[in-house]
Each structure stands twice: as C-alpha cells, then as structure tokens.
Amino acid sequence: MTPRKSAIRNIAQRRTARGGRECAKEQITEIFAQNVFNEKVMRERLPGDVFKKLQKTMKLGVPLDPMVADVVANAMKDWAMGKGATHYTHWFQPMTGQMAEKHDSFIARSKTGNIFTEFSGKTLIQGEPDASSFPSGGMRSTFEARGYTAWDPTSPAFIMESGGSKTLCIPTFFVSYTGDILDRKIPLIRSIDALSQQALRILRAFGNKTASRVDTNLGVEQEYFLVDRELFFQRPDLVNCGRTLYGQRPPKGQDLEDHYFGAIPQRVLAFMTDLEQRLLKLGIPAKTRHNEVAPAQFEMAQLYESANIAADHNMLAMEVLRQTAEDHGFVCLLHEKPFAGINGSGKHNNWSMSDSEGHNLLDPGRTPMDNAQFLVFLAAVLRAVHKYGVAIRIGVVCPGNDHRLGANEAPPAILSVFLGAQLNEIVESIISGEKKVSDHGGLIKLGVSMLPPLPKDTSDRNRTSPVAFTGNKFEFRAVGSSQAIAQTNIAINLAVAAALEDIADMLEEKIGNGADVGKAAQEILQKLYREHKPVIFNDDSYNEAWVAEAAKRGLPNLRNSVEALKEMGRGVNLALMKHFDLFSEKEIFARQEILFETYCKTIAIEGVAALRIGRSLILPPALAYQTEIARNIAQIRAADAGIDVSAQSGLLKKAAEDIRGLKEALDTLENSLAEANRMIGGIEARAEFYGTRVVPAMAACRRYADSLEGYVDDETWPLPKYDELLWIY
C-alpha cells in the first residue's frame, strides 16, 4: 500500500474511532481574558497611584515614570508566574509578516550562587534582540546587529500556552540602533494618530469641543483551510510553499455550493470549539464560525476592537489557528490560494472611526447636523480611495494575493467604492443640487437643515466590491488571508487622514470667512462628491466591462504585486507616506525593497519546489506508466492474436506528449531560475523577471503534470489528490 493510500485509511479509521479531539467545556464568561494582564488585573494588583499614572500613559500618551515601570513589572511577573509562566518575551512584528519572540527566564543568580526571580521595569520597557537577520531593506548591515524592542503599554501583555509551556508575551515596538522603524506597529499607531488629529478638526468645526481623540476600529474576518496532517506531509509543495503547485481539479469542488454555511464537520467543530476557548483566554473575542465557499475552507470573525489591538490580536489568532490545528491532527493553511480552481482565502477588514465619547463617525445620525457630519466623513473615505487608491492597493500586496484578486472570488485590483442605492441617491442629489424622490420612500432634500435621518442597510451587500459601505463601516475586501493587517490599515488610515486634512482646511477657511458650518459643509460636499464620483461603483465588479469602464474613469488597475510595488516610491504615494512624518524617505524605499525581496524569494522557493516535485515525484510514475503501456502493446503484438491496440497506442502517444511537454517545461523553469540567480540588476528588475518568466514557467509545468494526473495509474501516483485533501478529514 502506498503512503498516500495508507494515510487515507488511517484518517478513515481515526474518524470512525472518534469524531475529534475533546476540548474543555468551560463557561466563556469565566475564561474570557483570563490570560491577559488587562485593566481589570492592573486595577487589582497595582497601587492606586501607579494604576492612574499607567492609565495616563496608556490613554493619553504621557511618558512612563521609571518608578512606575518597576512596580508594574513586578506585578506583571507575580501575576504571570502565579499562572505558571516561567519565561517572558518581547513579542514584536518585524517586516517578515510574522511575529518574533526570544524567550528569557525570570530567574537570576545571586552573589551567593543561589537563584531568584526578577523582572525589572527596565526589562519590561526595553529589550535588545539581534536585528541583523531581520529584513531591513538595506537600512542595517549584517554586522550592525543591535535593535531595540520597546513596550507598547496600549496593547495588553498576555500568557501564551504552547507545548506544555507558559510564556508572558509583552507586545512591543521594534526599531534599529539608529532609530529606523523595523516593524509595522509603530507606523500603524502613527497613522492612527494622524487620522485622529485631522478628524478632531472636523469634529471641532461641527461644534464638538469635548472629544479628545478619534480611533480606528477593526473587525477582522479570517478565512483558512484545514487539511489532515498525514496528507499534508506527503505534499512537499504545501510544506514548503503553503500552496499546491500541482493538482488536477477534483470531480467535486464547490460546484454544488453545499459546503458554504453547511453543517460543520464533527472533527472540525471540535477544533473550532477548542480554538475559540484558547482565543477567549487571550482576550480575543471570536464571534463567528462557519463553513466557507470552498471545501475544507472555514472562517472565524473577531468582534470590533481598537485597530492597534485588533492587529495584534489577528497576528495572535493566526498563530493560535496553526497551533490548535496541529493538536487536532490538522494543518491550517493561511495562504491566499492553496488550491487552484476553487476559491482562495481573504481577510475582510471591517474599518470604522469612533471618537473618545463612543460615537461611530460612520454611523448616520438622527439630526440634520449629525447627517451633515456623517456625509463629510463619508466624503473623506471616497476621497481617500480615489486620490490614494494606489497606496491602499499597495497595502494589500503579497505574492499569494496575485492568485486571488480579480479571479471572480475576490474583488478586482481596481479600487472602487460601493455605497448602496439610497446613499448613492443622496450623493447624486448633492452633486446635482436637485430634490429627488427616493425609491425608499420620502424626499431626499438638500440643505443641511433639511437632510433626513439616513436609514441603515437600505441596500443589498455587494460582495464584488473591494471597498463597500455596510451600514456604519467600510469593508475592505482585498486583504490577503496570510497578511498582517497592520500593512493594510497603515495605508487606509494615512489616506483617510490626508483626505480629512484637505476637508478640514476647506471647512475652516469657509467658517473663518463667516459661513456657518451647515452652509460650508453643503458647498464642500457638492464639490467633493462631484470630484470623486468616478470611484463610486454599485454594480458587479466581476464583470469584464468594468475593467474598460474603470479605465475610462481614470482608475488604476495594478494587476499584480510587481506592478503595484513599482508605484510605492513615486508621486502621490511617496508624498503620502512621507506626510505626517510617518516615514522617512529612506524607510519608504527600504520597505519597498523588502516587499520586492519577499516577492522574489517567494517565487524562487515555489520555482525550486515545482522543479524538484516535477522531476522526482511526477516524472517517475509517468515514465513507468509509459513503459508499462509500451510493454503491454509489445506483448499483444508478439502474441499475434489480432487484438486491436489502437486504444493503448493512443494512451501511449498522449503520455509521450505530456511527458515530453513536462520535461521541456521543467528545463525551461530550471533555466529561468538559474538566469534569475545570475541577474545583477536591481531588485525591481529581478521581481519583474520572476513575475514574467518564472511564474509562467511554473504554470507550464503544472499544465502537463495535471494532465498526467488524470490518467496515470492511481495506485502509483505519489501526491495526495485534491479530492483527498479537500474532502477527507
């Protein structure tokens, strides 16, 4: 029995023996945030004056007193050790797209040779991991090893349970010895601060003098695939690349649409239950679970949180997804396109703004002035997507997303905004200056004093739009499932901040010249909606006609990572990223180089994997099959029994053509990879080469290999097939 067949038998026996790994049945209200050093724990464990000072640091940005840091550190250590933690780590986000951590024990040695436990304020506030091996885009040389992590007190510390160990994890920033930003957390917080500053100017113009801050909030929907570990480890492409480089479409994929929202398989439900309890202990409110469109694809969604915490929580959730899957005999695939021919995975980024008094600024109000304010913030998002759409497009760049965007399963790479029927009517009325009768009942009247309350959810959701207004938030649907959402939200926040700055300048100028805010807002809204009308599209973004229409409207269509990244250091994008002192020019170009380098390395890894799998796993059984047919034909002819061998001859010819085609395609791939390695041009040219030469070469290999998979003897085919990977668990 082949390893592939043996694995299928083992999975079937395991399923028969028990439905899934049992997990604890604890009350969610009792376990929520039990492993988080949150405000409740701080209030209980810190002296009152220390707690108040720490709160000022967390909420107002007041510098932390070193004496306070020592008290907090000691309380944090006692709390963590009381829960069984033996080590601590500064948990940070280098430019790898993954989390990084170095564990240190709480123990120290005394002068007498004994050990004791300690954790000082200095250790809490600052760490010094080696920075030399992390991506820096040329900002750091290999011999310049020093980098610093700095405590982010706004994101709570937590205890991570893994492998029987418990570790205190402290969310931190990451910078170089020279102060260059080496992570995504610092620019995310800076982008939120920039947006807050400009949004407060709008609120002040509308008479709100009490709000002290505007924050961005996120609700993240995370899609993922689950495959059985026994089958996974027989697929070198999944092991090395996170996606299948070969594989014929299964007889049944998502054709019947019976997996979507179907009954959750018993073993998967056990995994989900365990996952949710682990997340709840970490203070991550996982709200939704369900089957997604593709077989073996599922989704979880987090409740809304402040963007900085939501970004940390999503990174943590992805790690918990992987660990929990392993404990249940699965592997969790977060790649955007693990399987060709069926839907890939995204990460819907539900984004909104709220002030410090709890008001959602994208929530239509009940008074004319509230509505005018809402329409101004709505206009800011339209302006952001229209004027800075390329920057937002760059925010969703990753190699995996190139397989998904524009593939009739995800939004196109053309950024447009869906508003829905009623909001679109209001926008059209403001542009034209004419009263119109609404299809939804009542008159849409112009003039701030006459604007009606705006009902929510008056139109269907548009799942084809990359940026859709969904009642009181915008859903950015182009984010890749494996991506760190900080990258996307830095771009969104910056773009909206710049748009708000422009609008605030207009409002303040008109009010300064004697206009009342209502009249000023009405004039500005008419100008803005007219200017940015081209970015509004309420129809089917999957339709091919939209590509031509978008071009007429002047909307950019950056179809892949390389096209998008080329624009990162140019024109409006460069100016936007330098604005608000978010990045230095050196840091911008360093980030561009890191993203280009990541693209090149990803395609190179996939190319080498495709080459090795094609030559060592696919060609041998194909050649054996060819030999067996030839032997069979020779034996029949030798018997001289007059048996017709035309069918065998046809199969032999087909096999010979596919084998020759695969061999030639593999040779082309090998030559392309070698040429890429020899290139001495810049990183942009290398990325272009990988995209235009190596990627098509891999596709050619796959075309012939997948054809062979369809008729080579199933007993000898070494790679688990799609119908096994997707339906057997």
XYZ file of C-alpha atoms in Angstrom:
729
model
C 0.000 0.000 0.000
C 1.372 3.420 -0.969
C 1.901 6.044 1.739
C -0.933 8.055 0.183
C -3.391 5.176 0.416
C -2.177 4.313 3.906
C -2.816 7.889 5.061
C -6.377 7.804 3.708
C -7.030 4.536 5.556
C -5.623 5.953 8.797
C -7.814 9.055 8.541
C -10.890 6.915 7.945
C -10.088 4.722 10.953
C -9.450 7.745 13.143
C -12.752 9.282 12.092
C -14.594 6.057 12.887
C -12.922 5.727 16.286
C -13.797 9.243 17.462
C -15.192 12.386 15.966
C -12.436 14.672 17.131
C -10.193 15.683 19.976
C -12.150 16.550 23.091
C -11.708 20.049 24.476
C -12.585 21.660 27.773
C -16.193 22.716 28.306
C -15.722 25.930 30.262
C -18.065 28.888 30.501
C -16.938 31.598 28.099
C -17.679 34.375 30.574
C -15.359 32.718 33.090
C -12.411 32.178 30.773
C -12.525 35.414 28.767
C -9.174 37.250 29.090
C -8.034 35.053 31.979
C -4.538 35.022 30.443
C -4.418 38.782 29.831
C -2.783 41.415 32.042
C -5.610 43.826 31.310
C -7.079 46.842 33.048
C -9.079 44.684 35.471
C -5.945 42.812 36.597
C -3.932 46.038 36.830
C -6.586 47.654 38.980
C -6.480 44.674 41.343
C -2.688 44.323 41.536
C -1.299 47.850 41.262
C -1.327 50.585 43.909
C -3.945 53.215 43.103
C -1.494 55.990 42.224
C 0.560 53.659 39.993
C -2.583 52.476 38.216
C -3.666 56.068 37.496
C -0.253 57.024 36.141
C -0.161 53.950 33.921
C -3.637 54.762 32.605
C -2.443 58.234 31.618
C 0.405 56.628 29.690
C -1.920 54.167 28.003
C -4.714 56.578 27.104
C -3.055 59.995 26.872
C 0.490 59.114 25.871
C 2.076 60.606 28.998
C 5.720 59.375 29.351
C 6.040 56.486 31.785
C 7.807 57.141 35.082
C 10.634 54.553 35.608
C 9.450 54.067 39.191
C 6.002 53.166 37.876
C 7.580 50.746 35.386
C 9.317 48.848 38.211
C 6.063 48.409 40.131
C 4.182 47.334 37.001
C 6.919 44.887 36.011
C 6.945 43.247 39.430
C 3.154 42.927 39.473
C 3.182 41.525 35.941
C 5.823 38.939 36.867
C 3.963 37.819 40.016
C 0.714 37.525 38.061
C 2.345 35.564 35.228
C 4.284 33.211 37.499
C 1.137 32.661 39.545
C -0.399 31.288 36.365
C 2.552 29.014 35.681
C 4.660 31.180 33.351
C 8.390 30.520 33.551
C 9.634 32.840 30.792
C 8.844 36.202 29.246
C 9.350 37.577 25.769
C 9.114 40.882 23.953
C 6.572 39.980 21.243
C 7.162 42.095 18.131
C 6.376 42.373 14.427
C 9.452 42.533 12.184
C 8.988 43.057 8.451
C 8.761 39.304 7.855
C 4.967 39.381 8.147
C 5.216 37.037 11.147
C 5.623 37.579 14.865
C 9.047 37.302 16.533
C 9.970 36.381 20.074
C 13.003 35.493 22.180
C 12.217 33.802 25.491
C 14.083 34.658 28.687
C 13.598 33.051 32.057
C 12.578 35.048 35.116
C 15.480 33.512 37.057
C 18.645 35.381 38.071
C 21.682 34.336 40.115
C 22.539 35.932 43.449
C 26.079 36.697 44.655
C 25.928 33.612 46.816
C 25.216 31.395 43.835
C 21.528 30.867 44.535
C 18.797 31.751 42.041
C 15.827 34.043 42.481
C 13.203 35.566 40.173
C 13.261 39.110 38.906
C 11.703 41.277 36.216
C 12.615 44.948 36.336
C 10.939 47.986 34.862
C 13.921 48.451 32.561
C 13.481 44.904 31.234
C 9.776 45.497 30.742
C 10.274 48.744 28.845
C 13.162 47.777 26.587
C 14.729 44.669 25.088
C 17.629 44.144 22.696
C 17.100 41.312 20.186
C 19.565 40.789 17.365
C 18.325 42.934 14.456
C 20.849 41.856 11.835
C 18.907 38.925 10.354
C 15.538 40.614 10.022
C 14.580 42.356 6.753
C 15.677 45.988 6.818
C 15.719 46.955 3.148
C 19.353 47.962 3.335
C 18.976 50.163 6.427
C 21.065 47.750 8.514
C 24.228 45.868 7.603
C 24.746 42.307 8.789
C 27.421 43.429 11.237
C 25.102 46.106 12.686
C 23.260 43.720 14.937
C 21.716 45.905 17.591
C 17.970 46.519 17.562
C 15.594 47.534 20.330
C 12.131 46.430 21.347
C 10.089 48.925 23.359
C 6.966 48.118 25.376
C 3.639 49.162 23.895
C 1.530 49.755 27.026
C -1.640 50.266 24.939
C -1.700 46.587 23.936
C -2.036 44.297 26.974
C 0.512 41.624 27.852
C -0.732 38.035 27.792
C 0.310 34.485 28.612
C 0.764 32.128 25.676
C 0.265 28.424 26.385
C 2.091 26.156 23.961
C 3.794 22.790 24.144
C 3.121 22.498 27.862
C 4.904 25.815 28.489
C 3.512 29.186 29.517
C 5.233 32.404 28.434
C 4.485 36.018 29.317
C 4.283 37.892 25.996
C 4.728 41.670 26.012
C 3.660 43.471 22.790
C 6.475 45.783 21.726
C 7.746 48.107 19.005
C 10.910 47.270 17.060
C 13.491 49.849 15.967
C 17.124 49.829 14.904
C 20.030 51.199 16.911
C 19.849 54.338 14.756
C 16.105 54.764 15.332
C 14.877 53.452 11.968
C 11.482 51.749 12.114
C 11.799 47.994 11.601
C 8.203 46.937 12.286
C 4.596 47.696 11.324
C 3.301 48.557 14.797
C 4.943 51.985 15.035
C 3.652 53.238 11.660
C 0.192 51.829 12.431
C -0.031 53.841 15.636
C 1.381 56.913 13.900
C -1.222 56.573 11.158
C -3.999 56.378 13.757
C -2.620 59.485 15.473
C -2.509 61.331 12.139
C -6.117 60.415 11.401
C -7.182 61.379 14.923
C -5.599 64.809 14.632
C -7.366 65.595 11.356
C -10.710 64.045 12.347
C -10.789 66.174 15.513
C -10.538 69.274 13.314
C -13.744 68.178 11.562
C -15.483 67.487 14.884
C -14.437 70.877 16.238
C -15.864 72.562 13.147
C -19.185 70.824 13.832
C -19.170 72.037 17.439
C -17.803 69.020 19.298
C -15.372 70.510 21.814
C -15.178 67.553 24.210
C -13.908 64.598 22.187
C -10.199 64.147 22.867
C -9.325 61.513 20.262
C -10.572 59.606 17.244
C -9.596 55.964 16.916
C -9.941 53.494 14.076
C -11.706 50.230 14.850
C -11.428 46.902 13.098
C -13.485 43.751 12.909
C -11.473 41.089 11.096
C -12.904 38.087 9.242
C -10.231 35.404 8.874
C -10.576 32.651 6.265
C -8.479 29.475 6.338
C -8.270 25.884 5.078
C -7.828 22.723 7.134
C -6.166 19.588 5.750
C -5.225 16.398 7.538
C -1.592 16.314 8.670
C -0.927 12.856 7.211
C -1.860 14.047 3.729
C -0.195 17.431 4.195
C 3.259 15.937 4.811
C 3.028 13.999 1.573
C 2.721 17.267 -0.360
C 6.163 18.953 -0.495
C 4.561 21.969 -2.171
C 2.235 22.535 0.784
C 5.081 22.002 3.237
C 7.440 24.447 1.515
C 5.093 26.948 -0.122
C 1.780 26.788 1.720
C 0.013 26.113 -1.600
C -0.227 23.294 -4.109
C 1.916 23.799 -7.197
C 0.380 20.761 -8.892
C -3.031 19.144 -8.726
C -5.947 18.456 -11.016
C -9.337 19.891 -10.091
C -11.403 17.374 -8.107
C -14.573 15.845 -9.572
C -16.468 17.777 -6.904
C -15.169 21.138 -5.778
C -17.555 23.916 -4.796
C -19.821 23.170 -7.760
C -22.910 22.255 -5.723
C -22.355 25.110 -3.255
C -23.212 22.647 -0.496
C -20.201 23.327 1.707
C -20.907 27.054 2.214
C -22.714 27.531 5.544
C -23.282 23.775 5.669
C -23.209 21.686 8.825
C -19.731 21.940 10.319
C -17.996 18.521 10.271
C -17.714 16.962 13.733
C -13.916 16.912 13.833
C -13.729 20.491 12.578
C -16.300 21.645 15.131
C -14.182 20.135 17.917
C -11.230 22.106 16.539
C -13.281 25.313 16.366
C -14.548 24.909 19.923
C -11.024 24.423 21.211
C -9.783 27.354 19.113
C -12.426 29.719 20.461
C -11.681 28.817 24.068
C -7.966 29.425 23.551
C -8.689 32.754 21.896
C -11.105 33.777 24.644
C -8.443 33.123 27.280
C -6.228 35.560 25.352
C -8.949 38.194 25.318
C -9.688 37.726 21.614
C -13.453 37.814 21.100
C -14.083 35.269 18.321
C -17.713 35.827 17.386
C -18.477 33.799 14.244
C -17.557 30.394 12.830
C -18.824 28.715 9.658
C -18.004 26.716 6.541
C -16.781 28.909 3.697
C -17.387 28.525 -0.045
C -14.592 26.095 -0.936
C -14.428 22.571 0.515
C -12.179 22.376 3.597
C -12.383 26.174 3.907
C -13.690 27.869 7.045
C -13.946 31.305 8.625
C -13.751 32.943 12.030
C -14.518 36.580 12.801
C -13.377 38.827 15.642
C -15.511 41.449 17.340
C -14.574 45.104 16.819
C -11.593 46.489 18.679
C -9.218 49.425 18.515
C -7.061 48.970 15.404
C -3.738 48.523 17.221
C -5.131 45.816 19.493
C -7.092 44.225 16.634
C -3.890 43.999 14.576
C -2.046 42.316 17.458
C -4.981 40.007 18.071
C -5.197 38.940 14.443
C -1.483 38.064 14.379
C -2.005 36.091 17.587
C -5.161 34.444 16.207
C -3.267 33.178 13.160
C -0.668 31.585 15.431
C -3.362 30.020 17.634
C -5.104 28.719 14.497
C -1.904 26.923 13.487
C -1.206 25.508 16.942
C -4.766 24.344 17.575
C -4.933 22.697 14.161
C -1.774 20.741 14.959
C -3.269 19.495 18.218
C -6.298 18.205 16.297
C -4.301 16.430 13.598
C -4.859 19.176 11.033
C -2.669 21.716 9.317
C -4.149 25.208 8.990
C -3.400 26.781 5.595
C -3.469 30.576 5.602
C -2.147 31.011 2.063
C -4.393 33.069 -0.204
C -4.670 30.291 -2.825
C -3.741 26.833 -1.515
C -5.713 25.086 -4.261
C -6.189 26.101 -7.890
C -9.675 26.131 -9.372
C -11.558 26.810 -6.126
C -11.962 29.908 -4.016
C -8.965 31.213 -2.148
C -8.901 32.886 1.248
C -9.086 36.543 2.156
C -9.350 38.588 5.304
C -12.183 41.114 5.248
C -11.083 44.255 7.040
C -14.144 45.982 8.504
C -12.991 49.529 9.258
C -14.631 52.428 11.061
C -13.797 55.563 13.054
C -15.074 56.467 16.515
C -14.432 59.363 18.861
C -13.412 59.122 22.509
C -17.054 59.537 23.544
C -18.059 56.351 21.762
C -19.680 57.804 18.646
C -19.136 55.922 15.387
C -18.342 58.657 12.866
C -19.579 56.487 10.001
C -22.957 55.993 11.643
C -25.742 58.051 10.030
C -27.318 60.278 12.651
C -30.798 61.333 13.644
C -30.388 65.077 13.325
C -29.622 67.162 10.227
C -26.271 68.260 11.649
C -25.329 64.676 12.529
C -26.128 63.672 8.968
C -24.049 66.507 7.545
C -21.103 65.404 9.689
C -21.598 61.781 8.586
C -21.654 62.817 4.927
C -18.390 64.727 5.404
C -16.639 61.675 6.862
C -18.136 59.566 4.083
C -16.723 62.029 1.545
C -13.305 61.703 3.192
C -13.259 57.945 2.577
C -14.328 58.454 -1.039
C -11.539 60.984 -1.489
C -9.039 58.664 0.178
C -9.877 55.712 -2.095
C -9.999 57.883 -5.225
C -6.922 60.025 -4.666
C -4.794 57.495 -2.789
C -6.168 54.223 -4.154
C -2.741 53.085 -5.307
C -1.402 53.411 -1.761
C -4.269 51.258 -0.472
C -3.640 48.781 -3.286
C -0.001 48.567 -2.169
C -1.316 47.851 1.326
C -2.731 44.515 0.128
C 0.365 43.436 -1.815
C 1.590 39.905 -1.179
C 2.524 37.143 -3.636
C -0.418 34.965 -2.613
C -2.901 37.726 -3.359
C -1.831 37.729 -7.013
C -3.650 34.394 -7.380
C -6.854 35.769 -5.859
C -7.556 39.392 -6.763
C -9.734 39.725 -9.821
C -10.442 35.988 -10.018
C -14.243 36.216 -9.545
C -13.852 35.098 -5.947
C -12.362 38.317 -4.613
C -12.607 41.950 -5.630
C -10.610 43.197 -8.592
C -7.345 45.049 -8.152
C -9.233 48.183 -9.287
C -10.261 50.055 -6.160
C -13.820 51.376 -6.210
C -16.436 52.109 -3.535
C -19.910 50.597 -3.185
C -22.385 52.886 -1.393
C -25.730 51.231 -1.991
C -28.891 52.595 -3.579
C -30.059 55.153 -1.032
C -26.677 56.653 -0.207
C -25.936 56.842 -3.903
C -29.198 58.769 -4.404
C -28.206 61.232 -1.722
C -24.767 61.699 -3.269
C -26.346 62.270 -6.706
C -28.778 64.782 -5.210
C -25.980 66.703 -3.536
C -24.000 66.767 -6.785
C -26.930 67.969 -8.882
C -28.433 70.310 -6.292
C -31.884 68.957 -7.150
C -34.532 67.391 -4.962
C -35.290 63.789 -5.860
C -37.917 61.311 -4.774
C -36.288 58.326 -3.136
C -37.219 54.807 -4.179
C -37.063 54.007 -0.488
C -39.819 56.453 0.411
C -39.829 60.140 1.285
C -37.995 63.067 -0.203
C -34.249 63.463 -0.202
C -33.991 67.198 0.441
C -30.851 69.237 0.180
C -29.650 71.828 2.625
C -28.180 70.739 5.923
C -31.249 71.824 7.837
C -33.426 69.608 5.613
C -31.390 66.388 5.440
C -33.478 63.484 6.739
C -32.279 60.724 9.035
C -30.426 58.172 6.923
C -31.752 54.635 7.396
C -29.138 51.902 7.642
C -28.867 48.790 5.485
C -31.207 50.071 2.794
C -29.434 48.107 0.065
C -28.008 44.667 -0.501
C -24.355 43.978 0.275
C -22.049 43.948 -2.731
C -19.538 41.142 -2.269
C -17.744 42.010 -5.526
C -16.668 45.469 -4.381
C -13.199 45.980 -2.888
C -14.469 48.797 -0.623
C -18.109 48.514 0.426
C -20.117 50.661 2.839
C -22.095 48.249 5.015
C -24.256 50.416 7.258
C -21.791 52.056 9.644
C -18.404 50.852 8.423
C -16.405 50.147 5.298
C -15.463 46.608 4.396
C -12.074 46.405 2.670
C -12.243 43.024 0.966
C -8.911 42.792 -0.871
C -6.731 41.876 2.121
C -4.959 38.512 1.817
C -5.629 35.821 4.425
C -1.953 35.493 5.395
C -1.284 39.229 5.635
C -0.543 41.269 8.720
C -3.498 43.672 8.709
C -1.273 46.467 10.015
C 0.141 46.871 6.487
C -3.323 47.468 5.009
C -4.572 49.723 7.773
C -1.497 51.956 7.739
C -2.383 52.746 4.117
C -6.105 53.222 4.815
C -5.525 55.429 7.852
C -2.957 57.563 6.047
C -5.169 58.022 3.005
C -8.195 58.994 5.097
C -6.071 61.289 7.296
C -4.806 63.149 4.228
C -8.360 63.452 2.884
C -9.632 64.721 6.241
C -6.823 67.279 6.329
C -7.915 68.646 2.944
C -11.566 68.803 4.027
C -10.705 70.407 7.369
C -8.713 73.085 5.537
C -11.754 73.830 3.337
C -14.178 73.890 6.277
C -12.012 76.117 8.450
C -11.414 78.542 5.599
C -15.143 78.924 4.871
C -16.067 79.208 8.555
C -13.258 81.731 9.029
C -14.785 83.803 6.214
C -18.108 83.952 8.048
C -20.029 80.949 6.678
C -21.949 78.758 9.117
C -20.860 75.133 9.260
C -24.017 73.839 7.581
C -23.663 76.038 4.526
C -19.925 75.398 4.348
C -20.428 71.625 4.573
C -23.062 71.668 1.854
C -20.793 73.519 -0.588
C -17.808 71.306 0.197
C -19.847 68.106 -0.112
C -21.125 69.102 -3.531
C -17.568 69.756 -4.717
C -16.157 66.556 -3.200
C -18.895 64.227 -4.400
C -18.676 65.643 -7.908
C -14.885 65.267 -7.918
C -14.851 61.733 -6.562
C -17.949 60.327 -8.252
C -15.749 58.197 -10.606
C -14.675 55.983 -7.691
C -18.298 55.049 -6.849
C -19.412 51.819 -8.499
C -22.504 49.985 -7.271
C -22.652 47.250 -9.900
C -20.877 43.916 -10.452
C -17.127 44.444 -10.150
C -16.530 40.937 -11.559
C -17.953 41.967 -14.924
C -15.294 42.294 -17.620
C -16.951 45.501 -18.813
C -15.941 47.138 -15.527
C -12.254 46.953 -16.454
C -12.840 49.096 -19.536
C -15.204 51.412 -17.686
C -12.724 51.870 -14.824
C -10.025 52.815 -17.343
C -12.340 55.476 -18.782
C -12.828 56.833 -15.272
C -9.080 57.014 -14.768
C -8.970 54.377 -12.007
C -5.650 52.490 -11.854
C -5.582 48.739 -12.409
C -2.409 47.344 -10.857
C -2.939 43.671 -11.601
C -0.144 42.110 -9.571
C 2.387 42.738 -6.827
C 5.176 43.911 -9.111
C 3.020 46.500 -10.879
C 1.779 47.814 -7.529
C 5.177 47.925 -5.818
C 6.706 49.920 -8.649
C 4.387 52.770 -7.655
C 5.390 52.738 -3.991
C 8.233 55.220 -4.303
C 6.594 57.510 -6.848
C 4.474 60.651 -6.953
C 1.395 60.804 -4.766
C 2.280 57.584 -2.914
C 5.715 58.779 -1.905
C 4.297 62.113 -0.767
C 1.530 60.414 1.241
C 3.897 58.109 3.131
C 6.234 60.989 3.955
C 3.321 63.135 5.109
C 2.590 63.455 8.822
C 6.237 62.388 9.398
C 5.151 58.757 9.251
C 8.230 57.526 7.372
C 11.495 58.989 6.245
C 12.251 58.592 2.555
C 14.909 56.034 3.481
C 12.342 53.980 5.380
C 9.881 54.118 2.464
C 12.368 52.788 -0.054
C 13.567 50.200 2.467
C 10.013 48.908 2.801
C 9.642 48.812 -0.955
C 12.830 46.773 -1.234
C 11.678 44.371 1.494
C 8.378 43.753 -0.295
C 10.141 43.252 -3.643
C 12.636 40.904 -1.973
C 9.829 38.932 -0.323
C 8.145 38.549 -3.697
C 11.355 37.322 -5.364
C 12.164 34.861 -2.596
C 8.616 33.509 -2.515
C 8.554 32.834 -6.265
C 12.078 31.384 -6.121
C 11.049 28.927 -3.388
C 7.973 27.935 -5.370
C 10.045 27.526 -8.538
C 12.599 25.239 -6.918
C 9.828 23.214 -5.263
C 7.985 22.858 -8.581
C 11.205 21.739 -10.252
C 12.036 19.095 -7.659
C 8.490 17.747 -7.379
C 8.137 17.586 -11.144
C 11.367 15.669 -11.632
C 11.421 13.407 -8.601
C 7.745 12.725 -7.876
C 5.741 13.234 -11.077
C 8.021 12.154 -13.914
C 8.955 8.727 -12.414
C 5.393 7.295 -12.193
C 4.552 8.897 -15.552
C 7.567 7.230 -17.191
C 6.715 3.931 -15.502
C 3.164 4.189 -16.833
C 4.501 4.935 -20.325
C 6.838 1.930 -20.122
C 4.039 -0.347 -18.927
C 1.784 0.632 -21.837
C 4.614 0.126 -24.323
C 5.344 -3.295 -22.807
C 1.661 -4.195 -22.973
C 1.463 -3.237 -26.660
C 4.635 -5.201 -27.411
C 3.281 -8.310 -25.637
C -0.025 -8.176 -27.522
C 1.699 -7.763 -30.858
C 4.142 -10.572 -30.042
C 1.217 -12.878 -29.337
C -0.008 -12.159 -32.885
C -3.603 -12.682 -31.753
C -5.021 -9.927 -33.970
C -6.052 -7.790 -30.981
C -6.616 -4.096 -31.755
C -4.097 -1.973 -29.812
C -5.242 1.418 -31.073
C -6.533 2.419 -27.619
C -3.216 1.565 -25.992
C -1.357 3.330 -28.775
C -3.472 6.432 -28.211
C -2.685 6.398 -24.499
C 0.991 5.867 -25.241
C 1.013 8.838 -27.613
C -0.805 11.026 -25.071
C 1.598 10.022 -22.289
C 4.625 10.630 -24.530
C 3.368 14.119 -25.431
C 2.667 15.077 -21.804
C 5.961 13.656 -20.553
C 7.907 15.453 -23.256
C 5.981 18.650 -22.540
C 6.630 18.337 -18.792
C 10.333 17.613 -19.329
C 10.725 20.655 -21.586
C 8.743 22.869 -19.207
C 10.884 21.741 -16.269
C 14.031 22.514 -18.258
C 12.662 25.981 -19.054
C 11.852 26.518 -15.381
C 15.359 25.431 -14.351
C 16.940 27.788 -16.874
C 14.704 30.660 -15.755
C 15.627 30.129 -12.105
C 19.314 29.997 -12.995
C 19.009 33.196 -15.020
C 17.234 34.898 -12.118
C 20.091 33.898 -9.814
C 22.643 35.347 -12.227
C 20.869 38.685 -12.580
C 22.902 41.619 -11.310
C 20.239 44.264 -11.895
C 18.166 45.975 -9.229
C 15.511 44.288 -7.117
C 12.688 45.737 -9.228
C 14.087 44.157 -12.411
C 14.514 40.801 -10.647
C 10.933 40.897 -9.370
C 9.729 41.662 -12.899
C 11.731 38.693 -14.205
C 10.274 36.329 -11.622
C 6.771 37.501 -12.455
C 7.074 37.344 -16.248
C 9.389 34.344 -16.683
C 9.402 32.074 -13.627
C 5.676 32.220 -12.841
C 4.630 31.283 -16.427
C 7.277 28.517 -16.463
C 5.720 27.008 -13.321
C 2.268 27.240 -14.901
C 3.517 25.325 -17.956
C 4.905 22.538 -15.746
C 1.600 22.313 -13.949
C -0.415 22.084 -17.150
C 1.368 18.889 -18.283
C 1.635 17.358 -14.806
C -2.068 17.868 -14.082
C -2.900 16.228 -17.398
C -0.801 13.184 -16.411
C -2.519 13.000 -13.028
C -5.812 12.450 -14.830
C -4.863 9.057 -16.333
C -1.631 7.699 -14.829
C -2.375 4.647 -12.648
C -3.881 5.965 -9.411
C -2.103 3.280 -7.389
C 1.283 4.711 -8.350
C 0.509 8.447 -8.134
C 2.504 9.685 -5.118
C 0.856 13.033 -4.336
C -2.455 13.195 -2.428
C -5.040 14.494 -4.874
C -7.371 17.440 -4.477
C -10.449 15.326 -3.732
C -8.496 13.643 -0.916
C -7.018 16.850 0.522
C -10.308 18.735 0.398
C -12.865 16.147 1.402
C -11.107 13.606 3.636
C -10.807 14.760 7.262
